[in-house]
Amino acid sequence: MTVSDEGEVRANLISVAQGAGSTANVNIGGAAGAAADRAGTLAVSGLRFGVGNGQLNFNHTDSSGAYAFSVPISGPGAINHVAGHTRLNGASPAFNGAIVATGGTLLVDSMLHAGSSATVGAGAALGGIGQLGNVSIQDGGILLGRQGEQLSMNSLVLNNGSQVNVQLGAPGSSSLFDVAADLTLAGSLNISDLGGFGAGVYRLFDYGGALTNNGMTIGSTPVGANA
């Protein structure tokens, strides 16, 4: 099913790939392997993945940040983010599938199941104020953070070619990323001024497990700041 060009689908519940061996896709904009298209809307009470091969694909042209997907998602399916700027904000604590971002920006404002995962590839960005399972930022992938907001996850692996882009204001003690278990640091840290940035102590990561420090370099910083 493809919902595009500002179209709307109204239903009670959408069940995706319920049977073993079944395959079904729900596309917002274009299909995963097609050209991006304008997003449509699902006006439904929920989207439930079954034991088959079910996928929810975001491949749309909205780059304004205004597109929000507020449908509760449950089950072990796959969410593929190919293009566009999408905010997931539906209550989805029963989604224990895999998120794969290969393009665009995905903001997770929902609390997802601890058994979920997210992999962010080159050219894609992940941020938000929600909660995920295990997160991996691949080479060329971006993790977004903003002071005053916090993204929580079970574990976090930053690859050597990954980027962490943060917006910081005045120094503060609250972290931008809360990692319940293990944290692997690498890649580069890029800082932009949210207003009031200056000398002081900033807390970027909290973690509750083991720290593997593979070396994080300082990339871009506000004018006048010395790394």
PDB file of C-alpha atoms in Angstrom:
ATOM      1  CA  MET A   1       0.000   0.000   0.000  1.00  0.00           C
ATOM      2  CA  THR A   2       1.347   3.403  -0.993  1.00  0.00           C
ATOM      3  CA  VAL A   3       0.043   6.634   0.516  1.00  0.00           C
ATOM      4  CA  SER A   4       1.384   9.634  -1.357  1.00  0.00           C
ATOM      5  CA  ASP A   5       0.614  13.020  -2.894  1.00  0.00           C
ATOM      6  CA  GLU A   6      -1.180  14.215   0.276  1.00  0.00           C
ATOM      7  CA  GLY A   7      -3.648  11.335   0.062  1.00  0.00           C
ATOM      8  CA  GLU A   8      -5.239   9.855   3.164  1.00  0.00           C
ATOM      9  CA  VAL A   9      -6.177   6.349   4.239  1.00  0.00           C
ATOM     10  CA  ARG A  10      -8.823   5.994   6.951  1.00  0.00           C
ATOM     11  CA  ALA A  11      -9.247   2.718   8.807  1.00  0.00           C
ATOM     12  CA  ASN A  12      -9.379   1.262  12.282  1.00  0.00           C
ATOM     13  CA  LEU A  13      -6.245  -0.888  12.330  1.00  0.00           C
ATOM     14  CA  ILE A  14      -3.747  -1.764   9.601  1.00  0.00           C
ATOM     15  CA  SER A  15      -2.314  -5.275   9.942  1.00  0.00           C
ATOM     16  CA  VAL A  16       0.890  -5.883   7.985  1.00  0.00           C
ATOM     17  CA  ALA A  17       2.337  -9.303   7.060  1.00  0.00           C
ATOM     18  CA  GLN A  18       0.495 -11.263   9.723  1.00  0.00           C
ATOM     19  CA  GLY A  19       1.178 -14.746   8.384  1.00  0.00           C
ATOM     20  CA  ALA A  20       4.483 -16.603   8.369  1.00  0.00           C
ATOM     21  CA  GLY A  21       6.184 -16.168   4.994  1.00  0.00           C
ATOM     22  CA  SER A  22       3.944 -13.276   3.966  1.00  0.00           C
ATOM     23  CA  THR A  23       5.286  -9.971   2.629  1.00  0.00           C
ATOM     24  CA  ALA A  24       3.621  -6.563   2.797  1.00  0.00           C
ATOM     25  CA  ASN A  25       4.809  -2.966   2.562  1.00  0.00           C
ATOM     26  CA  VAL A  26       3.290   0.321   3.628  1.00  0.00           C
ATOM     27  CA  ASN A  27       4.908   3.214   1.756  1.00  0.00           C
ATOM     28  CA  ILE A  28       4.690   6.849   2.814  1.00  0.00           C
ATOM     29  CA  GLY A  29       5.583   8.797  -0.321  1.00  0.00           C
ATOM     30  CA  GLY A  30       7.350   6.346  -2.617  1.00  0.00           C
ATOM     31  CA  ALA A  31       8.379   2.735  -2.244  1.00  0.00           C
ATOM     32  CA  ALA A  32      11.830   2.036  -0.839  1.00  0.00           C
ATOM     33  CA  GLY A  33      13.423   1.530  -4.253  1.00  0.00           C
ATOM     34  CA  ALA A  34      11.471   4.230  -6.095  1.00  0.00           C
ATOM     35  CA  ALA A  35      11.729   8.001  -6.351  1.00  0.00           C
ATOM     36  CA  ALA A  36      10.586  10.023  -3.351  1.00  0.00           C
ATOM     37  CA  ASP A  37       7.081  11.486  -3.562  1.00  0.00           C
ATOM     38  CA  ARG A  38       4.930  13.795  -1.490  1.00  0.00           C
ATOM     39  CA  ALA A  39       3.808  12.146   1.727  1.00  0.00           C
ATOM     40  CA  GLY A  40       0.307  10.986   2.482  1.00  0.00           C
ATOM     41  CA  THR A  41      -1.416  10.396   5.807  1.00  0.00           C
ATOM     42  CA  LEU A  42      -2.652   7.335   7.672  1.00  0.00           C
ATOM     43  CA  ALA A  43      -5.714   8.180   9.775  1.00  0.00           C
ATOM     44  CA  VAL A  44      -5.789   4.871  11.642  1.00  0.00           C
ATOM     45  CA  SER A  45      -5.728   3.671  15.243  1.00  0.00           C
ATOM     46  CA  GLY A  46      -2.602   1.586  14.783  1.00  0.00           C
ATOM     47  CA  LEU A  47      -0.211  -0.270  12.494  1.00  0.00           C
ATOM     48  CA  ARG A  48       0.496  -3.827  13.625  1.00  0.00           C
ATOM     49  CA  PHE A  49       3.286  -5.966  12.181  1.00  0.00           C
ATOM     50  CA  GLY A  50       2.942  -9.736  12.185  1.00  0.00           C
ATOM     51  CA  VAL A  51       5.466 -12.551  11.895  1.00  0.00           C
ATOM     52  CA  GLY A  52       5.929 -12.113   8.142  1.00  0.00           C
ATOM     53  CA  ASN A  53       8.152  -9.674   6.266  1.00  0.00           C
ATOM     54  CA  GLY A  54       6.406  -6.372   6.940  1.00  0.00           C
ATOM     55  CA  GLN A  55       7.939  -2.996   6.158  1.00  0.00           C
ATOM     56  CA  LEU A  56       6.991   0.628   6.721  1.00  0.00           C
ATOM     57  CA  ASN A  57       8.894   2.795   4.255  1.00  0.00           C
ATOM     58  CA  PHE A  58       9.299   6.555   4.526  1.00  0.00           C
ATOM     59  CA  ASN A  59      10.446   7.924   1.169  1.00  0.00           C
ATOM     60  CA  HIS A  60       8.937  11.368   0.865  1.00  0.00           C
ATOM     61  CA  THR A  61       9.870  14.890  -0.163  1.00  0.00           C
ATOM     62  CA  ASP A  62       8.895  16.864   2.957  1.00  0.00           C
ATOM     63  CA  SER A  63      12.091  18.444   4.277  1.00  0.00           C
ATOM     64  CA  SER A  64      10.398  21.117   6.414  1.00  0.00           C
ATOM     65  CA  GLY A  65      10.161  18.983   9.541  1.00  0.00           C
ATOM     66  CA  ALA A  66       6.389  19.353   9.572  1.00  0.00           C
ATOM     67  CA  TYR A  67       5.577  15.735   8.689  1.00  0.00           C
ATOM     68  CA  ALA A  68       4.693  13.717  11.786  1.00  0.00           C
ATOM     69  CA  PHE A  69       3.702  10.046  11.812  1.00  0.00           C
ATOM     70  CA  SER A  70       1.489   9.721  14.871  1.00  0.00           C
ATOM     71  CA  VAL A  71       0.192   6.186  14.330  1.00  0.00           C
ATOM     72  CA  PRO A  72       1.052   3.704  17.118  1.00  0.00           C
ATOM     73  CA  ILE A  73       3.273   0.926  15.716  1.00  0.00           C
ATOM     74  CA  SER A  74       3.575  -2.560  17.187  1.00  0.00           C
ATOM     75  CA  GLY A  75       5.233  -5.857  16.352  1.00  0.00           C
ATOM     76  CA  PRO A  76       8.531  -7.031  14.868  1.00  0.00           C
ATOM     77  CA  GLY A  77       8.492  -5.339  11.456  1.00  0.00           C
ATOM     78  CA  ALA A  78      10.974  -3.036   9.758  1.00  0.00           C
ATOM     79  CA  ILE A  79      10.897   0.742   9.437  1.00  0.00           C
ATOM     80  CA  ASN A  80      12.995   2.031   6.548  1.00  0.00           C
ATOM     81  CA  HIS A  81      13.699   5.753   6.303  1.00  0.00           C
ATOM     82  CA  VAL A  82      14.888   6.588   2.795  1.00  0.00           C
ATOM     83  CA  ALA A  83      14.145  10.293   2.297  1.00  0.00           C
ATOM     84  CA  GLY A  84      12.369  13.234   3.892  1.00  0.00           C
ATOM     85  CA  HIS A  85      12.137  14.658   7.393  1.00  0.00           C
ATOM     86  CA  THR A  86       9.920  12.491   9.601  1.00  0.00           C
ATOM     87  CA  ARG A  87       8.916  12.727  13.229  1.00  0.00           C
ATOM     88  CA  LEU A  88       7.692   9.483  14.834  1.00  0.00           C
ATOM     89  CA  ASN A  89       5.475  10.463  17.753  1.00  0.00           C
ATOM     90  CA  GLY A  90       2.862   7.728  18.064  1.00  0.00           C
ATOM     91  CA  ALA A  91       2.831   5.660  21.267  1.00  0.00           C
ATOM     92  CA  SER A  92       4.739   2.548  20.158  1.00  0.00           C
ATOM     93  CA  PRO A  93       6.112   0.668  23.194  1.00  0.00           C
ATOM     94  CA  ALA A  94       5.260  -2.655  21.510  1.00  0.00           C
ATOM     95  CA  PHE A  95       7.396  -2.030  18.401  1.00  0.00           C
ATOM     96  CA  ASN A  96      10.363  -4.370  18.717  1.00  0.00           C
ATOM     97  CA  GLY A  97      11.528  -4.344  15.122  1.00  0.00           C
ATOM     98  CA  ALA A  98      14.424  -2.712  13.301  1.00  0.00           C
ATOM     99  CA  ILE A  99      14.773   0.845  12.030  1.00  0.00           C
ATOM    100  CA  VAL A 100      17.149   1.345   9.117  1.00  0.00           C
ATOM    101  CA  ALA A 101      17.796   4.925   7.998  1.00  0.00           C
ATOM    102  CA  THR A 102      19.602   5.352   4.687  1.00  0.00           C
ATOM    103  CA  GLY A 103      18.635   8.956   3.985  1.00  0.00           C
ATOM    104  CA  GLY A 104      16.782  11.973   5.317  1.00  0.00           C
ATOM    105  CA  THR A 105      16.174  12.854   8.959  1.00  0.00           C
ATOM    106  CA  LEU A 106      14.238  10.677  11.388  1.00  0.00           C
ATOM    107  CA  LEU A 107      13.248  12.099  14.769  1.00  0.00           C
ATOM    108  CA  VAL A 108      12.011   9.488  17.225  1.00  0.00           C
ATOM    109  CA  ASP A 109       9.796  11.103  19.839  1.00  0.00           C
ATOM    110  CA  SER A 110       8.103   7.814  20.744  1.00  0.00           C
ATOM    111  CA  MET A 111       9.052   5.307  23.408  1.00  0.00           C
ATOM    112  CA  LEU A 112       9.864   2.109  21.499  1.00  0.00           C
ATOM    113  CA  HIS A 113      10.403  -1.374  22.909  1.00  0.00           C
ATOM    114  CA  ALA A 114      13.846  -2.052  24.392  1.00  0.00           C
ATOM    115  CA  GLY A 115      14.174  -4.879  21.876  1.00  0.00           C
ATOM    116  CA  SER A 116      14.026  -2.482  18.935  1.00  0.00           C
ATOM    117  CA  SER A 117      17.119  -1.347  17.052  1.00  0.00           C
ATOM    118  CA  ALA A 118      18.180   1.520  14.815  1.00  0.00           C
ATOM    119  CA  THR A 119      20.959   1.609  12.229  1.00  0.00           C
ATOM    120  CA  VAL A 120      21.813   4.955  10.641  1.00  0.00           C
ATOM    121  CA  GLY A 121      23.760   4.863   7.405  1.00  0.00           C
ATOM    122  CA  ALA A 122      25.649   7.440   5.374  1.00  0.00           C
ATOM    123  CA  GLY A 123      23.584  10.510   4.555  1.00  0.00           C
ATOM    124  CA  ALA A 124      20.917   9.820   7.181  1.00  0.00           C
ATOM    125  CA  ALA A 125      20.337  11.462  10.565  1.00  0.00           C
ATOM    126  CA  LEU A 126      18.647  10.280  13.767  1.00  0.00           C
ATOM    127  CA  GLY A 127      17.464  12.397  16.673  1.00  0.00           C
ATOM    128  CA  GLY A 128      14.460  13.088  18.856  1.00  0.00           C
ATOM    129  CA  ILE A 129      13.321  12.889  22.464  1.00  0.00           C
ATOM    130  CA  GLY A 130      12.103   9.297  22.537  1.00  0.00           C
ATOM    131  CA  GLN A 131      13.494   5.956  23.593  1.00  0.00           C
ATOM    132  CA  LEU A 132      14.983   3.184  21.436  1.00  0.00           C
ATOM    133  CA  GLY A 133      16.810  -0.107  21.845  1.00  0.00           C
ATOM    134  CA  ASN A 134      20.294  -0.612  20.419  1.00  0.00           C
ATOM    135  CA  VAL A 135      21.519   2.173  18.123  1.00  0.00           C
ATOM    136  CA  SER A 136      24.401   2.064  15.635  1.00  0.00           C
ATOM    137  CA  ILE A 137      25.592   5.145  13.735  1.00  0.00           C
ATOM    138  CA  GLN A 138      27.527   3.957  10.690  1.00  0.00           C
ATOM    139  CA  ASP A 139      30.230   5.809   8.728  1.00  0.00           C
ATOM    140  CA  GLY A 140      28.626   8.941   7.296  1.00  0.00           C
ATOM    141  CA  GLY A 141      25.600   8.655   9.567  1.00  0.00           C
ATOM    142  CA  ILE A 142      24.590  11.464  11.928  1.00  0.00           C
ATOM    143  CA  LEU A 143      23.284  11.508  15.497  1.00  0.00           C
ATOM    144  CA  LEU A 144      21.445  14.738  16.341  1.00  0.00           C
ATOM    145  CA  GLY A 145      21.239  16.305  19.791  1.00  0.00           C
ATOM    146  CA  ARG A 146      19.851  19.527  21.188  1.00  0.00           C
ATOM    147  CA  GLN A 147      20.390  20.930  24.661  1.00  0.00           C
ATOM    148  CA  GLY A 148      17.242  20.690  26.750  1.00  0.00           C
ATOM    149  CA  GLU A 149      16.167  17.523  24.943  1.00  0.00           C
ATOM    150  CA  GLN A 150      17.255  13.949  25.553  1.00  0.00           C
ATOM    151  CA  LEU A 151      17.234  10.850  23.359  1.00  0.00           C
ATOM    152  CA  SER A 152      17.365   7.573  25.304  1.00  0.00           C
ATOM    153  CA  MET A 153      18.582   4.201  24.057  1.00  0.00           C
ATOM    154  CA  ASN A 154      19.713   0.840  25.347  1.00  0.00           C
ATOM    155  CA  SER A 155      23.185   0.935  23.767  1.00  0.00           C
ATOM    156  CA  LEU A 156      25.004   3.207  21.334  1.00  0.00           C
ATOM    157  CA  VAL A 157      27.815   2.454  18.901  1.00  0.00           C
ATOM    158  CA  LEU A 158      29.419   5.354  17.028  1.00  0.00           C
ATOM    159  CA  ASN A 159      31.571   4.197  14.121  1.00  0.00           C
ATOM    160  CA  ASN A 160      34.809   5.958  13.187  1.00  0.00           C
ATOM    161  CA  GLY A 161      33.226   7.877  10.316  1.00  0.00           C
ATOM    162  CA  SER A 162      30.059   8.863  12.174  1.00  0.00           C
ATOM    163  CA  GLN A 163      29.099  12.376  13.236  1.00  0.00           C
ATOM    164  CA  VAL A 164      27.405  13.703  16.350  1.00  0.00           C
ATOM    165  CA  ASN A 165      25.861  17.102  15.618  1.00  0.00           C
ATOM    166  CA  VAL A 166      24.722  18.973  18.713  1.00  0.00           C
ATOM    167  CA  GLN A 167      23.191  22.368  19.442  1.00  0.00           C
ATOM    168  CA  LEU A 168      24.353  23.789  22.762  1.00  0.00           C
ATOM    169  CA  GLY A 169      23.407  26.856  24.766  1.00  0.00           C
ATOM    170  CA  ALA A 170      24.776  27.796  28.169  1.00  0.00           C
ATOM    171  CA  PRO A 171      26.695  25.119  30.111  1.00  0.00           C
ATOM    172  CA  GLY A 172      24.434  22.650  31.909  1.00  0.00           C
ATOM    173  CA  SER A 173      24.449  19.314  33.705  1.00  0.00           C
ATOM    174  CA  SER A 174      21.741  17.481  31.755  1.00  0.00           C
ATOM    175  CA  SER A 175      22.876  15.052  29.070  1.00  0.00           C
ATOM    176  CA  LEU A 176      21.657  14.994  25.483  1.00  0.00           C
ATOM    177  CA  PHE A 177      21.893  11.212  25.156  1.00  0.00           C
ATOM    178  CA  ASP A 178      21.021   8.696  27.860  1.00  0.00           C
ATOM    179  CA  VAL A 179      22.513   5.250  27.157  1.00  0.00           C
ATOM    180  CA  ALA A 180      21.276   2.578  29.553  1.00  0.00           C
ATOM    181  CA  ALA A 181      24.017   0.048  28.782  1.00  0.00           C
ATOM    182  CA  ASP A 182      27.222   0.174  26.715  1.00  0.00           C
ATOM    183  CA  LEU A 183      28.573   3.211  24.865  1.00  0.00           C
ATOM    184  CA  THR A 184      31.168   3.138  22.078  1.00  0.00           C
ATOM    185  CA  LEU A 185      32.632   6.557  21.259  1.00  0.00           C
ATOM    186  CA  ALA A 186      34.218   7.404  17.905  1.00  0.00           C
ATOM    187  CA  GLY A 187      33.674   9.746  14.975  1.00  0.00           C
ATOM    188  CA  SER A 188      33.496  13.519  15.176  1.00  0.00           C
ATOM    189  CA  LEU A 189      31.568  16.003  17.298  1.00  0.00           C
ATOM    190  CA  ASN A 190      30.166  19.115  15.605  1.00  0.00           C
ATOM    191  CA  ILE A 191      28.801  21.932  17.763  1.00  0.00           C
ATOM    192  CA  SER A 192      26.499  24.810  16.859  1.00  0.00           C
ATOM    193  CA  ASP A 193      25.455  27.667  19.139  1.00  0.00           C
ATOM    194  CA  LEU A 194      21.868  27.472  20.353  1.00  0.00           C
ATOM    195  CA  GLY A 195      22.364  30.776  22.177  1.00  0.00           C
ATOM    196  CA  GLY A 196      24.613  31.381  25.160  1.00  0.00           C
ATOM    197  CA  PHE A 197      27.318  28.887  24.243  1.00  0.00           C
ATOM    198  CA  GLY A 198      30.533  29.533  26.134  1.00  0.00           C
ATOM    199  CA  ALA A 199      33.176  28.254  28.517  1.00  0.00           C
ATOM    200  CA  GLY A 200      32.012  25.632  30.973  1.00  0.00           C
ATOM    201  CA  VAL A 201      31.154  21.961  31.370  1.00  0.00           C
ATOM    202  CA  TYR A 202      28.674  20.303  29.026  1.00  0.00           C
ATOM    203  CA  ARG A 203      27.279  16.819  29.560  1.00  0.00           C
ATOM    204  CA  LEU A 204      26.601  15.020  26.301  1.00  0.00           C
ATOM    205  CA  PHE A 205      26.327  11.335  27.239  1.00  0.00           C
ATOM    206  CA  ASP A 206      25.162   9.362  30.245  1.00  0.00           C
ATOM    207  CA  TYR A 207      25.795   5.612  30.145  1.00  0.00           C
ATOM    208  CA  GLY A 208      25.169   2.750  32.515  1.00  0.00           C
ATOM    209  CA  GLY A 209      27.402   0.008  31.101  1.00  0.00           C
ATOM    210  CA  ALA A 210      30.892  -0.230  29.648  1.00  0.00           C
ATOM    211  CA  LEU A 211      32.608   2.612  27.788  1.00  0.00           C
ATOM    212  CA  THR A 212      34.704   1.852  24.714  1.00  0.00           C
ATOM    213  CA  ASN A 213      36.594   4.980  23.715  1.00  0.00           C
ATOM    214  CA  ASN A 214      37.864   4.703  20.162  1.00  0.00           C
ATOM    215  CA  GLY A 215      38.529   8.438  20.025  1.00  0.00           C
ATOM    216  CA  MET A 216      36.074  11.190  19.188  1.00  0.00           C
ATOM    217  CA  THR A 217      37.483  14.239  17.437  1.00  0.00           C
ATOM    218  CA  ILE A 218      36.139  17.784  17.560  1.00  0.00           C
ATOM    219  CA  GLY A 219      34.872  18.941  14.192  1.00  0.00           C
ATOM    220  CA  SER A 220      33.137  22.275  13.657  1.00  0.00           C
ATOM    221  CA  THR A 221      32.574  24.652  16.581  1.00  0.00           C
ATOM    222  CA  PRO A 222      30.954  28.080  17.022  1.00  0.00           C
ATOM    223  CA  VAL A 223      33.003  31.078  15.952  1.00  0.00           C
ATOM    224  CA  GLY A 224      35.516  31.981  18.648  1.00  0.00           C
ATOM    225  CA  ALA A 225      35.394  28.615  20.390  1.00  0.00           C
ATOM    226  CA  ASN A 226      38.581  26.626  20.785  1.00  0.00           C
ATOM    227  CA  ALA A 227      38.379  22.841  21.028  1.00  0.00           C
TER     228      ALA A 227
END
